[in-house]
Coordinates of C-alpha atoms in Angstrom, one line a residue:
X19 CA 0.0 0.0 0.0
X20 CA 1.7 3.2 -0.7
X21 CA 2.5 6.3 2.0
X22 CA -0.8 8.0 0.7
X23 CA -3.3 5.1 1.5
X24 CA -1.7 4.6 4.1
X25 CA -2.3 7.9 5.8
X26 CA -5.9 8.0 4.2
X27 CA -6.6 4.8 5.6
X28 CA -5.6 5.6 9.2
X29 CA -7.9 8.7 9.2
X30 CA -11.7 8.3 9.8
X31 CA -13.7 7.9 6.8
X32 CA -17.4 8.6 6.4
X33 CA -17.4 6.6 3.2
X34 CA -16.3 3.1 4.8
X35 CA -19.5 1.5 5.9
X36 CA -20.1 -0.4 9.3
X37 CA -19.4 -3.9 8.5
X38 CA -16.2 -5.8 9.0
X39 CA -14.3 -8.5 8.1
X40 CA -15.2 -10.4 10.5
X41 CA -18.7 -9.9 10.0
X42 CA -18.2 -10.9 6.0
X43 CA -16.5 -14.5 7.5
X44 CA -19.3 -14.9 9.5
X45 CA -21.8 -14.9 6.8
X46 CA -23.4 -18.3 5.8
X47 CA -23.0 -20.0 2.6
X48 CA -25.2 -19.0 0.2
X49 CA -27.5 -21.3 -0.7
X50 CA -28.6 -19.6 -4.5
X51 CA -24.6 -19.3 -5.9
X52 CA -25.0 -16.0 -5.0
X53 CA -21.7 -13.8 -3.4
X54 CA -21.7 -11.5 -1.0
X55 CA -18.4 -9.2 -1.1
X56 CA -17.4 -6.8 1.5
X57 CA -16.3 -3.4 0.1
X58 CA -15.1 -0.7 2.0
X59 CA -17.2 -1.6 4.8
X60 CA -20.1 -2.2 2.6
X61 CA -22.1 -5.2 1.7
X62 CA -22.2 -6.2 -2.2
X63 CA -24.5 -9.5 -3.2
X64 CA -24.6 -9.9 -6.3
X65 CA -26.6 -12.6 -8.1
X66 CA -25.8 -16.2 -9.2
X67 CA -23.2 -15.9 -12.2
X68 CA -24.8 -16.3 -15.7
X69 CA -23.8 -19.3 -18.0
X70 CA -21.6 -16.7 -20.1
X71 CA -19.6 -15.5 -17.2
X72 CA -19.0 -19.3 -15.7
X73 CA -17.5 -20.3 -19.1
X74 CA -15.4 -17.2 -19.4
X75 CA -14.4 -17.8 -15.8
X76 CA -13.8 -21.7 -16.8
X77 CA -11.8 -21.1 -19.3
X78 CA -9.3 -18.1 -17.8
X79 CA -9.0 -20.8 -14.7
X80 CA -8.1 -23.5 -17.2
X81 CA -5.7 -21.6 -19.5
X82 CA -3.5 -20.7 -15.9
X83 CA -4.0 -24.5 -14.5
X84 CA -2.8 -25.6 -17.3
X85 CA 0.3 -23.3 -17.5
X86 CA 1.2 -24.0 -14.2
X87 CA 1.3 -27.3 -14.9
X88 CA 3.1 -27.6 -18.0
X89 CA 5.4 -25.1 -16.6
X90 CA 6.0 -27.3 -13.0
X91 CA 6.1 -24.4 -10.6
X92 CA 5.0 -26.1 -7.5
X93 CA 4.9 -23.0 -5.6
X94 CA 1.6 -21.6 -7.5
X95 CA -1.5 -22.6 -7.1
X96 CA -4.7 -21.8 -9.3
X97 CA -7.8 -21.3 -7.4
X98 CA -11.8 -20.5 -8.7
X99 CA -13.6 -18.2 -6.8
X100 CA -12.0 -17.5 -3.3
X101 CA -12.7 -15.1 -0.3
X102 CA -9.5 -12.9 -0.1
X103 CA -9.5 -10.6 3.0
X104 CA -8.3 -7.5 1.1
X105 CA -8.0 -4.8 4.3
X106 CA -9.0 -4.6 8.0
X107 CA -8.7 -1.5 8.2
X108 CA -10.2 -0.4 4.6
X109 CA -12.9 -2.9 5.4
X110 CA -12.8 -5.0 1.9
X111 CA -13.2 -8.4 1.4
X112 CA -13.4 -9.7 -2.5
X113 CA -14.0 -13.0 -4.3
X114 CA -11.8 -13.1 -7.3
X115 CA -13.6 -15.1 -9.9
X116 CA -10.2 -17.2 -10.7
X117 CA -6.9 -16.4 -9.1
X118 CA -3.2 -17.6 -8.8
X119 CA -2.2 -17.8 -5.0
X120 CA 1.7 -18.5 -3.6
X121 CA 0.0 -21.0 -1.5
X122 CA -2.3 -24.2 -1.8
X123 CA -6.1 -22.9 -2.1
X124 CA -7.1 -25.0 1.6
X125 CA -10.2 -23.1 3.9
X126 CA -12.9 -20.6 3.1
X127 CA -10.6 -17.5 3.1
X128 CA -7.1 -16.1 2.1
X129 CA -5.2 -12.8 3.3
X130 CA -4.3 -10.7 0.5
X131 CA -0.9 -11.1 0.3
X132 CA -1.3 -14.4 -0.7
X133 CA -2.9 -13.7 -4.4
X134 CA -0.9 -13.0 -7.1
X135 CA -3.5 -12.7 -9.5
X136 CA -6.6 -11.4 -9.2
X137 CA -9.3 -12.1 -12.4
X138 CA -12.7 -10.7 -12.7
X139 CA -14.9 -11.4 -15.0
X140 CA -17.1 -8.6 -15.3
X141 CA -21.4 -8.7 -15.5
X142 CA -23.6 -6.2 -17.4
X143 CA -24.6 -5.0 -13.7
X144 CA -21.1 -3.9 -12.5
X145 CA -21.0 -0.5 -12.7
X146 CA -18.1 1.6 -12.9
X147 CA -17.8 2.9 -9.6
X148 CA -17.9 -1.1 -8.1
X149 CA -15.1 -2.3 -10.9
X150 CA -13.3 0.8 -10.0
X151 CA -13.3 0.3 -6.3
X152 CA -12.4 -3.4 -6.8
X153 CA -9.2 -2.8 -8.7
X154 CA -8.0 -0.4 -6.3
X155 CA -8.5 -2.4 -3.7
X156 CA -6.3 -4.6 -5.3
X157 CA -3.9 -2.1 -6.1
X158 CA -4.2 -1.2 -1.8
X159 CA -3.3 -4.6 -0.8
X160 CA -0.6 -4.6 -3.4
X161 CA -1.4 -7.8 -5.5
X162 CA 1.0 -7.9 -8.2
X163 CA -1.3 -8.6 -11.2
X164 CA -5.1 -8.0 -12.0
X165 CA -7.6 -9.1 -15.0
X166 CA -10.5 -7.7 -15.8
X167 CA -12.5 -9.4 -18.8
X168 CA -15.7 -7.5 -20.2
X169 CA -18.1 -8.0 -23.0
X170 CA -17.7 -5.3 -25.9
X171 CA -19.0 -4.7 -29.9
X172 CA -15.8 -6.2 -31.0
X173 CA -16.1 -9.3 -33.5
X174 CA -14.5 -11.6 -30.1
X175 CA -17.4 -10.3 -28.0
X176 CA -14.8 -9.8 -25.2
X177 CA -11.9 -7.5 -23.7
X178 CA -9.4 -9.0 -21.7
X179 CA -6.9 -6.4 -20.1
X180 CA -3.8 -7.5 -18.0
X181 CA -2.8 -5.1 -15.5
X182 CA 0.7 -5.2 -13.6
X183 CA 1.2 -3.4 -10.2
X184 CA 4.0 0.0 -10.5
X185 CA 4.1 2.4 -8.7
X186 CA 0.9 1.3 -6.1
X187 CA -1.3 1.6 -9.6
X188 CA -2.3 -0.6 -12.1
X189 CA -1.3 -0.4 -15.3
X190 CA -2.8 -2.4 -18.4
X191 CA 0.3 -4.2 -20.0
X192 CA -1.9 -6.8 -22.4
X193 CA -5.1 -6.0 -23.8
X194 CA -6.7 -8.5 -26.2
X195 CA -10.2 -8.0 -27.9
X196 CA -9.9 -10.3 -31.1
X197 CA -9.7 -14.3 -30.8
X198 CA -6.8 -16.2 -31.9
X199 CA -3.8 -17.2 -29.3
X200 CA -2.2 -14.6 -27.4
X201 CA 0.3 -14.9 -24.9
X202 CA -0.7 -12.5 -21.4
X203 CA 2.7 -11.0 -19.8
X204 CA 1.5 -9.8 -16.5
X205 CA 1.2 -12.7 -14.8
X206 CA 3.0 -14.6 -12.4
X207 CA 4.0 -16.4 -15.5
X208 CA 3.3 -16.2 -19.3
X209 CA -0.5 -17.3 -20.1
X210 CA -2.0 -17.9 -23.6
X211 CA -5.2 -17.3 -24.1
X212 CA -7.6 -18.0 -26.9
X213 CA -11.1 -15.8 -26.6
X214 CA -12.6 -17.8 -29.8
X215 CA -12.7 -20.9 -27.0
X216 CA -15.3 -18.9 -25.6
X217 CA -18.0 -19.2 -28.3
X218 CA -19.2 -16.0 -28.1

């Protein structure tokens, strides 16, 4: 987290809501596959994926399994949708919709500076401001890499965009909007994705 959200975040902040992390662990499981997210103190449910979004999200999680694989790093581990506590104190709690963590994916729950990558796979309903506020709490907790795939007019249907962590801010690195094989840098290690797999 750099100086400046560091000093913000020790300061009281009428825009952090009144639940905690510990409230968000305390949640039951949902029992309609929908998520409940904690950001900046404030509860987000958001509804059972659609069949579009599980297959991007199925595919993203398959093209870094299988990279990890081929390339043997034992000390990465893919993982589908996971509770990562982002922030006590900035009250944030996300569930990445495919990750890579530096540690096996065991429990209900990882702290943040276990995820190297962090992929979401974004719905018609996010807005702006909740995709915005996702990435930089991402950025806050200082995971290295983020990926944010949405659905566009392009002939592919979809844009994926890479980011890589400088500076305490993201910055897209890869950005791919036509099908065909092509190789994401900012990773933990070199992905190649294909976005005609995803019949859209």
């Amino acid at each position: 987290m750099s100086a400046a959200l560091r000093e913000e975040a020790a300061l009281p902040n009428p825009m952090i809501g009144p639940h905690t992390l510990e409230e968000w662990l305390d949640l039951p499981p949902s029992e309609d596959g929908s998520r409940t997210e904690l950001i900046f103190g404030h509860l987000l449910v958001t509804p059972p994926p659609s069949g579009e979004h599980q297959l991007t999200a199925y595919w993203l999680g398959r093209w870094i399994d299988d990279t990890i694989r081929a390339a043997g790093r034992s000390d990465l581990f893919f993982a589908p949708p996971v509770g990562v506590k982002i922030s006590s104190t900035l009250r944030t709690a996300l569930i990445p919709d495919a990750a890579i963590l530096d540690r096996k994916p065991t429990g209900t729950s990882f702290p943040a500076e276990a995820l190297l990558l962090a992929v979401e796979v974004w719905s018609p309903g996010n807005t702006r401001s909740e995709r915005l506020a996702k990435l930089t709490a991402y950025a806050a907790a200082g995971v290295p890499f983020a990926w944010t795939i949405a659905q566009t007019s392009k002939a592919s249907g979809l844009r994926l965009t890479a980011h890589r962590l400088k500076g305490g801010e993201y910055q897209a690195e890869n950005v791919v909007d036509t099908g065909g094989p092509t190789t994401i840098t900012a990773a933990p290690l070199p992905v190649t994705v294909d976005l005609d797999e995803l019949g859209f």
